[in-house]
Coordinates of C-alpha atoms and ligand atoms in Angstrom, one line a residue:
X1 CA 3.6 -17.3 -6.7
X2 CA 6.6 -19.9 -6.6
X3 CA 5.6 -22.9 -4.9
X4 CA 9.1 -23.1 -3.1
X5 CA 9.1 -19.2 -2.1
X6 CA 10.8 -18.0 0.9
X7 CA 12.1 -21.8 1.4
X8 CA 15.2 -22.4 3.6
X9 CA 16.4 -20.2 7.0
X10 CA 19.8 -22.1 7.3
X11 CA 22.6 -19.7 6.2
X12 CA 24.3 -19.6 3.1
X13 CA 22.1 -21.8 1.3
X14 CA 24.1 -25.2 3.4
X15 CA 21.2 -26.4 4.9
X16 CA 17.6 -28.1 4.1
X17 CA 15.7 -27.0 6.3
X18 CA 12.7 -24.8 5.2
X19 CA 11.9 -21.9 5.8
X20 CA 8.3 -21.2 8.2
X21 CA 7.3 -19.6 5.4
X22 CA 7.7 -21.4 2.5
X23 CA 4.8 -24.0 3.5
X24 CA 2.3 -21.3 3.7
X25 CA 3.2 -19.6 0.5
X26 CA 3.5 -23.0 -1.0
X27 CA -0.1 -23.6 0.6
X28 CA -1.4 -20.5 -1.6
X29 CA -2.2 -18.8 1.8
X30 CA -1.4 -15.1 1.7
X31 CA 0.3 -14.8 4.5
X32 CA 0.2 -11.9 7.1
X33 CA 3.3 -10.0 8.2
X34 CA 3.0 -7.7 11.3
X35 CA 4.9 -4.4 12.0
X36 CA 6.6 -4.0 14.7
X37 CA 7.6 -0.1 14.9
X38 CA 10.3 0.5 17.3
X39 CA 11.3 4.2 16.5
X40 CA 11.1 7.0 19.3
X41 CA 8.5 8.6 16.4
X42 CA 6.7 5.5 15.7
X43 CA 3.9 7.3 13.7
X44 CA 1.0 4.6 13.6
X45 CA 1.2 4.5 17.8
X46 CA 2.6 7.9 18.9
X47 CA 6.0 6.3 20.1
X48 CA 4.3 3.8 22.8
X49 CA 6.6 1.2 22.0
X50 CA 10.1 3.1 22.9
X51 CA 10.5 1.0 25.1
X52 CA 12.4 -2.4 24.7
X53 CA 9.6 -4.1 26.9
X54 CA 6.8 -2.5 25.1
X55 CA 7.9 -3.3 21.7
X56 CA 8.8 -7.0 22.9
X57 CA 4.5 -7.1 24.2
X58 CA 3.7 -5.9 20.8
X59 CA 5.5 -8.3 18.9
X60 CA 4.1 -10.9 21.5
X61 CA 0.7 -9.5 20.5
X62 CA 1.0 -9.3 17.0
X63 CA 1.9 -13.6 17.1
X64 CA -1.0 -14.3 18.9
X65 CA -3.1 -12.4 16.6
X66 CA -1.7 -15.1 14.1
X67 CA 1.3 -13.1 12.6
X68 CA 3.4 -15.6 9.9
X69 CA 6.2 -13.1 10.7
X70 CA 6.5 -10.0 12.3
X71 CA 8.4 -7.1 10.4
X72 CA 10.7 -4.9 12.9
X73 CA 11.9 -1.9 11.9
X74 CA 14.2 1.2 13.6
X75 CA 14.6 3.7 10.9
X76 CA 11.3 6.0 10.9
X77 CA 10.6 6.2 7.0
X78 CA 7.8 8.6 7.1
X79 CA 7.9 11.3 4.2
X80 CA 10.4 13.9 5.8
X81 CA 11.7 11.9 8.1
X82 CA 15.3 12.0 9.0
X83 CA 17.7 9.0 9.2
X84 CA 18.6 7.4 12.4
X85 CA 22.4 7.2 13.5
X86 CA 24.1 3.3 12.9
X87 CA 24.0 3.2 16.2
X88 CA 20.3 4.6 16.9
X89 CA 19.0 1.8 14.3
X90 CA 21.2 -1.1 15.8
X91 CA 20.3 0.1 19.6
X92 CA 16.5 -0.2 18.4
X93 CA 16.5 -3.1 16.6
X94 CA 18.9 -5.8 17.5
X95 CA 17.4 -6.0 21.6
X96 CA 14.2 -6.6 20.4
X97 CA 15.3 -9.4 18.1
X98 CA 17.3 -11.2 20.5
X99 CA 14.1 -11.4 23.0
X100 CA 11.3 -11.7 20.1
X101 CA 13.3 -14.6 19.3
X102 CA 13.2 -16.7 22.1
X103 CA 9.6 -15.8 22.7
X104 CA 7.3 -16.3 19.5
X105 CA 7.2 -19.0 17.1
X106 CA 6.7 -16.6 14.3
X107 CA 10.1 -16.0 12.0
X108 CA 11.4 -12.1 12.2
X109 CA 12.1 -10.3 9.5
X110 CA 14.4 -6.9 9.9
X111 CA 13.0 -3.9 7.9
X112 CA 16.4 -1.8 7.5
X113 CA 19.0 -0.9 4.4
X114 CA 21.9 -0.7 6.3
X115 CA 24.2 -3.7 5.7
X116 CA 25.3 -3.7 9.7
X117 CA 22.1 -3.9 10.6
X118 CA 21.0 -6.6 8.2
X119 CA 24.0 -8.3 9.6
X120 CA 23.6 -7.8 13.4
X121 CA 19.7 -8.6 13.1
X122 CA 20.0 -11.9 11.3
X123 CA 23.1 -12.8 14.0
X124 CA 20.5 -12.3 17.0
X125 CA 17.8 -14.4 15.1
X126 CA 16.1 -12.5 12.4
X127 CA 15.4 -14.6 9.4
X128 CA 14.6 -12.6 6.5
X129 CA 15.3 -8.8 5.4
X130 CA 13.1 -6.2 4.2
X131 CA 14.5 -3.1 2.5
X132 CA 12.4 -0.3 1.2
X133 CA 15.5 0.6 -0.6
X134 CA 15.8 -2.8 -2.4
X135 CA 19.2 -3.4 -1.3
X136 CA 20.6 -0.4 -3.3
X137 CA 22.9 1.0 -0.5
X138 CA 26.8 0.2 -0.5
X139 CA 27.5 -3.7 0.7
X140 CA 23.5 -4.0 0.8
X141 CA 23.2 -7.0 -1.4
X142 CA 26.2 -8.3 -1.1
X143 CA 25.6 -8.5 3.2
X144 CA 22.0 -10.1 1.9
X145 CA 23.6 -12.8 -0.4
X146 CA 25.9 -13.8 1.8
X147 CA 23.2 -14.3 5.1
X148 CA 21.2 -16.6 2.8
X149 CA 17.7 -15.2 3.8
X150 CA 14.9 -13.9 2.2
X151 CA 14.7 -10.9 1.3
X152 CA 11.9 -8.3 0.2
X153 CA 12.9 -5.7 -2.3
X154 CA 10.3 -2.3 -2.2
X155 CA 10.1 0.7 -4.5
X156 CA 10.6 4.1 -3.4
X157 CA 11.5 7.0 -5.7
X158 CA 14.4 9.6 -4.0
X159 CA 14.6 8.7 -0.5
X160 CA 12.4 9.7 2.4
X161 CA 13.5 13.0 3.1
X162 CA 12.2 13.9 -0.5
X163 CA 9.8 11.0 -2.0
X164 CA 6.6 13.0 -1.3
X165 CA 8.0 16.6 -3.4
X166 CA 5.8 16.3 -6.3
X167 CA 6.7 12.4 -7.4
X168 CA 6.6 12.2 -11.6
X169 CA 6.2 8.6 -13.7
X170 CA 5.8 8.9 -17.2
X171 CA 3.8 5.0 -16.3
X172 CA 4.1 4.5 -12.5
X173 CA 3.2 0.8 -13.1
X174 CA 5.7 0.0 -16.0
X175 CA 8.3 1.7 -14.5
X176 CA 7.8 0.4 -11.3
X177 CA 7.9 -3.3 -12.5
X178 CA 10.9 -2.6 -14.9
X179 CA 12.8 -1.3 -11.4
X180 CA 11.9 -4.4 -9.7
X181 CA 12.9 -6.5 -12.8
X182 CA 16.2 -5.2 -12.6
X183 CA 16.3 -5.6 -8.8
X184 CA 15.6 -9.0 -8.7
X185 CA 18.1 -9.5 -12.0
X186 CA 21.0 -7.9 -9.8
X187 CA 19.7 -9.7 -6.5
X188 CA 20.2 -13.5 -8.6
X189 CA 23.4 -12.4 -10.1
X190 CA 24.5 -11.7 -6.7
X191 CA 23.9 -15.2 -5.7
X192 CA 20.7 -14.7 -4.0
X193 CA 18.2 -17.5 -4.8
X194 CA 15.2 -17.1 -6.7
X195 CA 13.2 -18.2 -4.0
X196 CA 14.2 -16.1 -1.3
X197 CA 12.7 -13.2 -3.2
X198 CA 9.8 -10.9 -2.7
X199 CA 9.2 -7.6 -4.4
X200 CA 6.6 -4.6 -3.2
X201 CA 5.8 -1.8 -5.4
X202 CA 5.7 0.5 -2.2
X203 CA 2.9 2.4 -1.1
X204 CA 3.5 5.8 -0.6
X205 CA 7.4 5.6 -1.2
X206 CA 7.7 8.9 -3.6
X207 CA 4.0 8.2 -5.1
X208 CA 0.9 10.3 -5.6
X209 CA -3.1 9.4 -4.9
X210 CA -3.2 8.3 -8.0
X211 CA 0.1 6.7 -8.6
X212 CA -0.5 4.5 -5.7
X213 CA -4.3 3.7 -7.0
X214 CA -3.0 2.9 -10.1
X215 CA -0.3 0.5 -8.2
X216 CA -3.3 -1.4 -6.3
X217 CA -5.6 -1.7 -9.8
X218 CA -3.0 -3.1 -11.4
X219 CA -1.2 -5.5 -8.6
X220 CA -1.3 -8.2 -11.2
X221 CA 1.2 -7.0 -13.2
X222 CA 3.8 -7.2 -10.5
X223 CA 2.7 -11.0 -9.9
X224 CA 4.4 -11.6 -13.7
X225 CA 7.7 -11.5 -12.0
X226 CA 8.1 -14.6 -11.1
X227 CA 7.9 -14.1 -7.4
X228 CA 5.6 -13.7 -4.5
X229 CA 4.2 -9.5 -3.7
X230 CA 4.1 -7.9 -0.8
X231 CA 2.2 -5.0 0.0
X232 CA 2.2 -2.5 2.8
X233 CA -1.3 -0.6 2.3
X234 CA -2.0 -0.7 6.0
X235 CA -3.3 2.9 7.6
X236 CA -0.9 4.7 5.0
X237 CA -2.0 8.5 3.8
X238 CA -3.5 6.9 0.9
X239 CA -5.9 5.6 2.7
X240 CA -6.7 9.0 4.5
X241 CA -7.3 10.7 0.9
X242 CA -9.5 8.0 -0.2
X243 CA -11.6 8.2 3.0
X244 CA -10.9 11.3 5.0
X245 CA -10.0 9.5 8.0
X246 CA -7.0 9.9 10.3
X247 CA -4.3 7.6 11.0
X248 CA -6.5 6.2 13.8
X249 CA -9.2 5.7 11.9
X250 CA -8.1 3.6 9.0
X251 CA -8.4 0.0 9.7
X252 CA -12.0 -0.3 7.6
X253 CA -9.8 1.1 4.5
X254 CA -7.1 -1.1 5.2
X255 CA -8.9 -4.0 5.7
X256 CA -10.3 -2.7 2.0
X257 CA -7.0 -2.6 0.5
X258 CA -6.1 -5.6 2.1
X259 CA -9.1 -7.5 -0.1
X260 CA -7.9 -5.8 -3.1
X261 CA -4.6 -6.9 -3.3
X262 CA -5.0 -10.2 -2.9
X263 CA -7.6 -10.5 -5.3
X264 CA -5.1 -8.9 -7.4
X265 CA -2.2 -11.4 -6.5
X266 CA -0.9 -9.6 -3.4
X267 CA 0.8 -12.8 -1.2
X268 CA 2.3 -10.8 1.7
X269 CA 0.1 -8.3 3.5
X270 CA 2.1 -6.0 6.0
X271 CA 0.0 -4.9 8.9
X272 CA -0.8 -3.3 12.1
X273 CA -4.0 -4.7 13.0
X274 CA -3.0 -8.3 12.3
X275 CA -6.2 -10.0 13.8
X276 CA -8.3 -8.1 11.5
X277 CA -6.3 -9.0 8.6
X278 CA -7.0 -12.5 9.4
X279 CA -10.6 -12.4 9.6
X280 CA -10.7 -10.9 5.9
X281 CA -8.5 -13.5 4.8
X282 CA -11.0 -16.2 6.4
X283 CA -13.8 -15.0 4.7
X284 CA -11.8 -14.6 1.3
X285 CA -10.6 -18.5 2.1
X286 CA -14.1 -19.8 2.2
X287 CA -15.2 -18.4 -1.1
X288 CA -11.9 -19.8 -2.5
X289 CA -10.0 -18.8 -5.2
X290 CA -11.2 -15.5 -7.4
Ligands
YH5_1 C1 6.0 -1.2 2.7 O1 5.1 -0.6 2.1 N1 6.4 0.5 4.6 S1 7.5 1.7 6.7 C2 3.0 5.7 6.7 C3 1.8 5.3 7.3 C4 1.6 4.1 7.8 C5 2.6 3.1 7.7 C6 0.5 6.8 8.6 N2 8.2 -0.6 5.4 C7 6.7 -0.6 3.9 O2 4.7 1.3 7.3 N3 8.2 -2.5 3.9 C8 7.4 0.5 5.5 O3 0.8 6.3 7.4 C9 7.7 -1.3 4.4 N4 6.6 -2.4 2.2 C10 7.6 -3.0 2.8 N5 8.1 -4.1 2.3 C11 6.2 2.9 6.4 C12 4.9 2.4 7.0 C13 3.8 3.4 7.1 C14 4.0 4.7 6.6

Protein backbone atom coordinates (compact mmCIF):
# COMPACT_ATOMS: atom_id res chain seq x y z
CA UNK A 1 0.00 0.00 0.00
CA UNK A 2 1.31 3.62 -0.97
CA UNK A 3 1.44 5.70 1.94
CA UNK A 4 0.10 8.73 -0.12
CA UNK A 5 -2.81 6.63 -1.87
CA UNK A 6 -6.00 8.16 -2.89
CA UNK A 7 -4.27 11.72 -1.79
CA UNK A 8 -5.74 14.98 -3.17
CA UNK A 9 -9.77 15.70 -4.17
CA UNK A 10 -9.03 19.21 -5.77
CA UNK A 11 -9.36 18.89 -9.61
CA UNK A 12 -6.66 18.53 -11.97
CA UNK A 13 -4.06 17.85 -9.61
CA UNK A 14 -4.02 22.26 -8.76
CA UNK A 15 -4.64 21.86 -5.30
CA UNK A 16 -3.15 20.45 -1.84
CA UNK A 17 -5.58 19.48 -0.26
CA UNK A 18 -5.94 15.66 0.61
CA UNK A 19 -7.95 13.49 -0.13
CA UNK A 20 -10.46 11.91 3.08
CA UNK A 21 -8.98 9.00 2.15
CA UNK A 22 -5.52 9.16 1.86
CA UNK A 23 -5.04 9.61 5.84
CA UNK A 24 -6.74 6.30 6.42
CA UNK A 25 -4.89 4.39 3.86
CA UNK A 26 -1.82 6.14 4.83
CA UNK A 27 -2.85 5.01 8.59
CA UNK A 28 -2.68 1.27 7.21
CA UNK A 29 -6.54 1.05 8.05
CA UNK A 30 -8.39 -0.90 5.38
CA UNK A 31 -10.88 1.17 4.83
CA UNK A 32 -14.60 0.28 4.19
CA UNK A 33 -16.51 1.39 1.08
CA UNK A 34 -20.38 1.04 1.13
CA UNK A 35 -22.65 0.35 -1.93
CA UNK A 36 -25.16 2.27 -2.64
CA UNK A 37 -27.44 0.45 -5.38
CA UNK A 38 -29.67 2.73 -7.09
CA UNK A 39 -30.92 0.61 -10.07
CA UNK A 40 -34.90 -0.16 -10.51
CA UNK A 41 -33.34 -4.12 -10.20
CA UNK A 42 -31.11 -3.49 -7.35
CA UNK A 43 -30.39 -7.25 -6.74
CA UNK A 44 -28.86 -7.27 -3.13
CA UNK A 45 -32.43 -5.35 -1.86
CA UNK A 46 -35.11 -6.19 -4.38
CA UNK A 47 -35.21 -2.58 -5.83
CA UNK A 48 -36.26 -0.80 -2.30
CA UNK A 49 -34.14 1.98 -3.02
CA UNK A 50 -35.85 3.25 -6.47
CA UNK A 51 -36.57 5.90 -4.95
CA UNK A 52 -34.38 9.14 -4.75
CA UNK A 53 -35.39 9.49 -0.99
CA UNK A 54 -34.78 5.92 -0.21
CA UNK A 55 -31.44 5.70 -1.75
CA UNK A 56 -30.46 9.13 -0.07
CA UNK A 57 -31.55 7.11 3.77
CA UNK A 58 -29.34 4.35 2.67
CA UNK A 59 -26.41 6.23 1.89
CA UNK A 60 -27.20 8.21 5.22
CA UNK A 61 -27.23 4.73 6.82
CA UNK A 62 -24.33 3.30 5.34
CA UNK A 63 -22.09 6.71 6.99
CA UNK A 64 -23.35 6.13 10.18
CA UNK A 65 -22.41 2.62 10.09
CA UNK A 66 -18.82 4.18 9.63
CA UNK A 67 -18.64 4.10 5.69
CA UNK A 68 -14.89 5.90 4.55
CA UNK A 69 -16.88 6.33 1.28
CA UNK A 70 -19.95 5.20 -0.09
CA UNK A 71 -19.85 3.64 -3.73
CA UNK A 72 -23.10 4.61 -5.89
CA UNK A 73 -23.80 2.97 -8.81
CA UNK A 74 -26.93 3.07 -11.63
CA UNK A 75 -25.90 0.55 -14.20
CA UNK A 76 -27.20 -3.00 -12.83
CA UNK A 77 -24.03 -5.23 -13.59
CA UNK A 78 -25.49 -8.53 -12.60
CA UNK A 79 -24.44 -11.52 -15.12
CA UNK A 80 -27.17 -11.00 -17.90
CA UNK A 81 -28.05 -7.87 -17.09
CA UNK A 82 -28.74 -5.26 -19.72
CA UNK A 83 -27.28 -1.71 -19.94
CA UNK A 84 -29.12 1.21 -18.81
CA UNK A 85 -29.86 4.18 -21.27
CA UNK A 86 -27.27 7.58 -20.74
CA UNK A 87 -29.99 8.99 -19.58
CA UNK A 88 -31.41 6.12 -17.20
CA UNK A 89 -27.71 6.01 -15.54
CA UNK A 90 -27.38 9.86 -15.28
CA UNK A 91 -31.31 10.17 -13.97
CA UNK A 92 -30.12 7.50 -11.15
CA UNK A 93 -27.03 8.65 -10.27
CA UNK A 94 -26.34 12.23 -10.45
CA UNK A 95 -29.72 13.19 -7.82
CA UNK A 96 -28.48 11.14 -5.40
CA UNK A 97 -25.01 12.69 -5.51
CA UNK A 98 -26.07 16.12 -5.29
CA UNK A 99 -28.10 15.34 -1.90
CA UNK A 100 -25.54 12.60 -0.53
CA UNK A 101 -23.28 15.44 -0.79
CA UNK A 102 -24.46 17.94 1.27
CA UNK A 103 -25.52 15.32 3.87
CA UNK A 104 -22.68 12.89 4.90
CA UNK A 105 -19.14 13.52 5.63
CA UNK A 106 -18.08 10.49 3.90
CA UNK A 107 -16.36 11.18 0.11
CA UNK A 108 -18.66 9.52 -2.88
CA UNK A 109 -17.33 7.64 -5.25
CA UNK A 110 -19.46 6.96 -8.71
CA UNK A 111 -19.34 3.24 -9.91
CA UNK A 112 -20.06 3.81 -13.70
CA UNK A 113 -17.90 3.44 -17.29
CA UNK A 114 -19.56 5.99 -19.07
CA UNK A 115 -17.45 9.07 -19.46
CA UNK A 116 -20.73 11.53 -19.06
CA UNK A 117 -21.47 10.01 -16.12
CA UNK A 118 -18.01 10.05 -14.61
CA UNK A 119 -18.23 13.66 -15.63
CA UNK A 120 -21.74 14.73 -14.34
CA UNK A 121 -21.15 12.69 -10.95
CA UNK A 122 -17.89 14.32 -10.01
CA UNK A 123 -19.59 17.96 -11.14
CA UNK A 124 -22.37 17.32 -8.36
CA UNK A 125 -19.72 16.25 -5.81
CA UNK A 126 -18.53 12.74 -6.29
CA UNK A 127 -14.90 12.45 -5.65
CA UNK A 128 -13.44 9.40 -6.96
CA UNK A 129 -14.54 6.84 -9.86
CA UNK A 130 -15.03 3.25 -9.92
CA UNK A 131 -15.22 1.34 -13.20
CA UNK A 132 -15.61 -2.38 -13.45
CA UNK A 133 -14.54 -1.79 -16.95
CA UNK A 134 -11.22 -0.11 -15.90
CA UNK A 135 -11.77 2.84 -17.93
CA UNK A 136 -11.64 0.86 -21.22
CA UNK A 137 -14.72 2.55 -22.88
CA UNK A 138 -14.22 5.46 -25.59
CA UNK A 139 -13.19 8.98 -23.61
CA UNK A 140 -13.14 6.80 -20.25
CA UNK A 141 -9.68 7.61 -19.22
CA UNK A 142 -9.21 10.46 -20.81
CA UNK A 143 -12.71 12.10 -18.82
CA UNK A 144 -10.82 10.29 -15.54
CA UNK A 145 -7.45 12.14 -16.15
CA UNK A 146 -8.68 15.11 -16.70
CA UNK A 147 -11.25 15.20 -13.31
CA UNK A 148 -8.07 14.49 -11.19
CA UNK A 149 -9.77 11.84 -8.91
CA UNK A 150 -9.17 8.58 -7.82
CA UNK A 151 -9.96 6.08 -9.55
CA UNK A 152 -10.51 2.17 -9.18
CA UNK A 153 -9.78 -0.01 -12.07
CA UNK A 154 -11.74 -3.80 -11.81
CA UNK A 155 -11.37 -6.88 -13.97
CA UNK A 156 -14.16 -8.33 -15.83
CA UNK A 157 -13.72 -10.73 -18.81
CA UNK A 158 -16.54 -9.82 -21.92
CA UNK A 159 -18.99 -7.65 -20.47
CA UNK A 160 -22.03 -8.41 -18.36
CA UNK A 161 -24.34 -9.65 -20.76
CA UNK A 162 -21.76 -12.56 -21.30
CA UNK A 163 -18.99 -12.75 -18.43
CA UNK A 164 -20.71 -15.80 -16.68
CA UNK A 165 -20.88 -18.12 -20.36
CA UNK A 166 -18.27 -20.52 -19.44
CA UNK A 167 -15.25 -17.92 -18.45
CA UNK A 168 -11.65 -19.64 -19.61
CA UNK A 169 -7.89 -18.40 -18.04
CA UNK A 170 -5.09 -20.40 -19.00
CA UNK A 171 -3.85 -18.67 -15.02
CA UNK A 172 -6.81 -16.50 -13.83
CA UNK A 173 -4.32 -14.87 -11.36
CA UNK A 174 -1.38 -14.04 -13.85
CA UNK A 175 -3.55 -12.92 -16.26
CA UNK A 176 -5.53 -11.02 -14.14
CA UNK A 177 -2.59 -9.04 -12.71
CA UNK A 178 -0.85 -8.68 -16.24
CA UNK A 179 -4.43 -6.88 -17.21
CA UNK A 180 -4.28 -4.63 -14.32
CA UNK A 181 -0.52 -3.96 -14.97
CA UNK A 182 -1.35 -2.70 -18.24
CA UNK A 183 -4.34 -0.74 -16.92
CA UNK A 184 -2.58 1.15 -14.51
CA UNK A 185 0.52 1.57 -17.24
CA UNK A 186 -2.11 3.24 -19.64
CA UNK A 187 -3.97 5.05 -16.60
CA UNK A 188 -0.17 6.95 -15.65
CA UNK A 189 0.62 7.57 -19.27
CA UNK A 190 -2.66 9.24 -19.48
CA UNK A 191 -1.63 11.59 -16.86
CA UNK A 192 -3.37 10.03 -13.93
CA UNK A 193 -1.27 9.97 -10.75
CA UNK A 194 0.07 7.05 -9.27
CA UNK A 195 -1.62 7.67 -6.23
CA UNK A 196 -5.02 8.08 -7.27
CA UNK A 197 -5.03 4.42 -8.29
CA UNK A 198 -6.70 1.32 -7.01
CA UNK A 199 -7.10 -1.94 -8.79
CA UNK A 200 -9.70 -4.95 -8.00
CA UNK A 201 -9.41 -8.28 -9.55
CA UNK A 202 -13.28 -8.46 -9.70
CA UNK A 203 -15.35 -10.98 -8.17
CA UNK A 204 -17.56 -12.61 -10.23
CA UNK A 205 -16.86 -10.35 -13.38
CA UNK A 206 -16.57 -13.35 -16.14
CA UNK A 207 -15.00 -15.84 -13.33
CA UNK A 208 -15.78 -19.35 -12.12
CA UNK A 209 -15.96 -20.94 -8.29
CA UNK A 210 -12.74 -21.66 -8.64
CA UNK A 211 -11.29 -18.78 -10.56
CA UNK A 212 -12.59 -16.47 -8.00
CA UNK A 213 -11.15 -18.78 -5.02
CA UNK A 214 -8.09 -18.82 -6.68
CA UNK A 215 -8.31 -14.77 -6.86
CA UNK A 216 -8.98 -14.54 -2.89
CA UNK A 217 -5.92 -17.26 -1.99
CA UNK A 218 -3.72 -15.45 -3.92
CA UNK A 219 -4.85 -11.56 -3.08
CA UNK A 220 -1.14 -10.91 -2.44
CA UNK A 221 -0.07 -11.05 -5.63
CA UNK A 222 -2.19 -8.10 -6.78
CA UNK A 223 -0.68 -6.05 -3.66
CA UNK A 224 2.81 -6.24 -5.96
CA UNK A 225 1.41 -3.58 -8.04
CA UNK A 226 2.31 -0.88 -6.37
CA UNK A 227 -1.06 0.26 -5.30
CA UNK A 228 -3.76 -0.18 -2.86
CA UNK A 229 -6.68 -3.50 -3.68
CA UNK A 230 -10.01 -3.38 -3.54
CA UNK A 231 -12.29 -6.06 -3.31
CA UNK A 232 -15.99 -6.56 -3.76
CA UNK A 233 -16.63 -10.21 -2.18
CA UNK A 234 -19.69 -8.89 -0.36
CA UNK A 235 -23.01 -11.42 -0.70
CA UNK A 236 -21.76 -12.21 -4.44
CA UNK A 237 -22.78 -15.89 -5.92
CA UNK A 238 -19.51 -17.02 -4.80
CA UNK A 239 -20.39 -16.88 -1.66
CA UNK A 240 -23.70 -18.84 -2.31
CA UNK A 241 -21.58 -21.87 -3.89
CA UNK A 242 -19.26 -21.96 -1.05
CA UNK A 243 -22.09 -22.04 1.54
CA UNK A 244 -25.40 -22.74 -0.05
CA UNK A 245 -26.98 -19.80 1.17
CA UNK A 246 -29.14 -17.14 -0.71
CA UNK A 247 -28.45 -13.68 -1.40
CA UNK A 248 -30.10 -12.90 2.07
CA UNK A 249 -28.24 -15.13 3.80
CA UNK A 250 -24.62 -14.29 3.14
CA UNK A 251 -23.33 -11.82 5.49
CA UNK A 252 -21.48 -14.69 7.82
CA UNK A 253 -19.54 -15.58 4.39
CA UNK A 254 -18.90 -12.13 3.59
CA UNK A 255 -17.82 -11.17 6.75
CA UNK A 256 -15.43 -14.45 5.98
CA UNK A 257 -14.14 -13.12 2.80
CA UNK A 258 -13.92 -9.93 4.19
CA UNK A 259 -11.10 -11.50 6.89
CA UNK A 260 -9.40 -13.10 4.07
CA UNK A 261 -8.59 -10.45 1.99
CA UNK A 262 -7.16 -8.34 4.22
CA UNK A 263 -5.04 -10.77 5.66
CA UNK A 264 -4.06 -11.17 2.14
CA UNK A 265 -3.42 -7.42 1.47
CA UNK A 266 -6.96 -6.43 0.50
CA UNK A 267 -7.10 -2.32 1.57
CA UNK A 268 -10.63 -1.47 0.19
CA UNK A 269 -13.56 -3.69 1.20
CA UNK A 270 -16.84 -2.88 -0.78
CA UNK A 271 -19.84 -3.67 1.24
CA UNK A 272 -23.46 -3.90 2.05
CA UNK A 273 -23.51 -4.50 5.59
CA UNK A 274 -21.02 -1.82 6.44
CA UNK A 275 -21.38 -2.01 10.35
CA UNK A 276 -20.56 -5.61 10.25
CA UNK A 277 -17.52 -5.01 8.19
CA UNK A 278 -16.36 -2.85 10.91
CA UNK A 279 -16.67 -4.96 13.76
CA UNK A 280 -14.36 -7.59 11.81
CA UNK A 281 -12.02 -5.06 11.13
CA UNK A 282 -11.93 -4.14 15.09
CA UNK A 283 -11.14 -7.36 16.03
CA UNK A 284 -8.47 -7.81 13.22
CA UNK A 285 -7.06 -4.19 14.55
CA UNK A 286 -6.53 -5.46 18.10
CA UNK A 287 -4.44 -8.48 17.12
CA UNK A 288 -2.47 -6.07 14.79
CA UNK A 289 -0.72 -6.71 11.94
CA UNK A 290 -0.66 -10.60 10.38
C1 LIG B 1 -16.54 -5.06 -7.47
O1 LIG B 1 -16.36 -6.25 -7.18
N1 LIG B 1 -19.01 -5.12 -8.06
S1 LIG B 1 -21.47 -4.32 -8.92
C2 LIG B 1 -23.65 -9.71 -7.45
C3 LIG B 1 -24.02 -9.98 -6.13
C4 LIG B 1 -23.76 -9.06 -5.12
C5 LIG B 1 -23.13 -7.88 -5.45
C6 LIG B 1 -25.88 -11.21 -5.47
N2 LIG B 1 -19.14 -2.97 -8.62
C7 LIG B 1 -17.80 -4.54 -7.90
O2 LIG B 1 -21.78 -5.55 -6.23
N3 LIG B 1 -16.85 -2.35 -8.14
C8 LIG B 1 -19.81 -4.15 -8.51
O3 LIG B 1 -24.58 -11.18 -5.86
C9 LIG B 1 -17.89 -3.21 -8.22
N4 LIG B 1 -15.52 -4.16 -7.41
C10 LIG B 1 -15.67 -2.85 -7.74
N5 LIG B 1 -14.61 -2.04 -7.66
C11 LIG B 1 -21.84 -6.04 -8.54
C12 LIG B 1 -22.09 -6.31 -7.10
C13 LIG B 1 -22.76 -7.61 -6.77
C14 LIG B 1 -23.03 -8.54 -7.76
Amino acid sequence: MTGTALAGRTPAGTGTSRHPLSGALAARRPLVCGILNVTPDSFSDGGRFDGLDRAVEHGRTLAAEGADLIDIGGESTRPGSRPPTLAEELDRVVPVVEALVRQVPVPLSVDTSRPEVMRAAVAAGASMVNDVRALQRPGALEAAAQLGVPVCLTHMQRSPETMQRDPRYQDVVVEVRTFLAERTRACLDAGIRPEHLVVDPGFGFGKTLSHNVALLASLDAFTGLGVPVMVGLSRKSMLGQLTGRDVGDRLPGSLAAALVAVQRGASVLRVHDVAATRDVLAVLDAVGPV
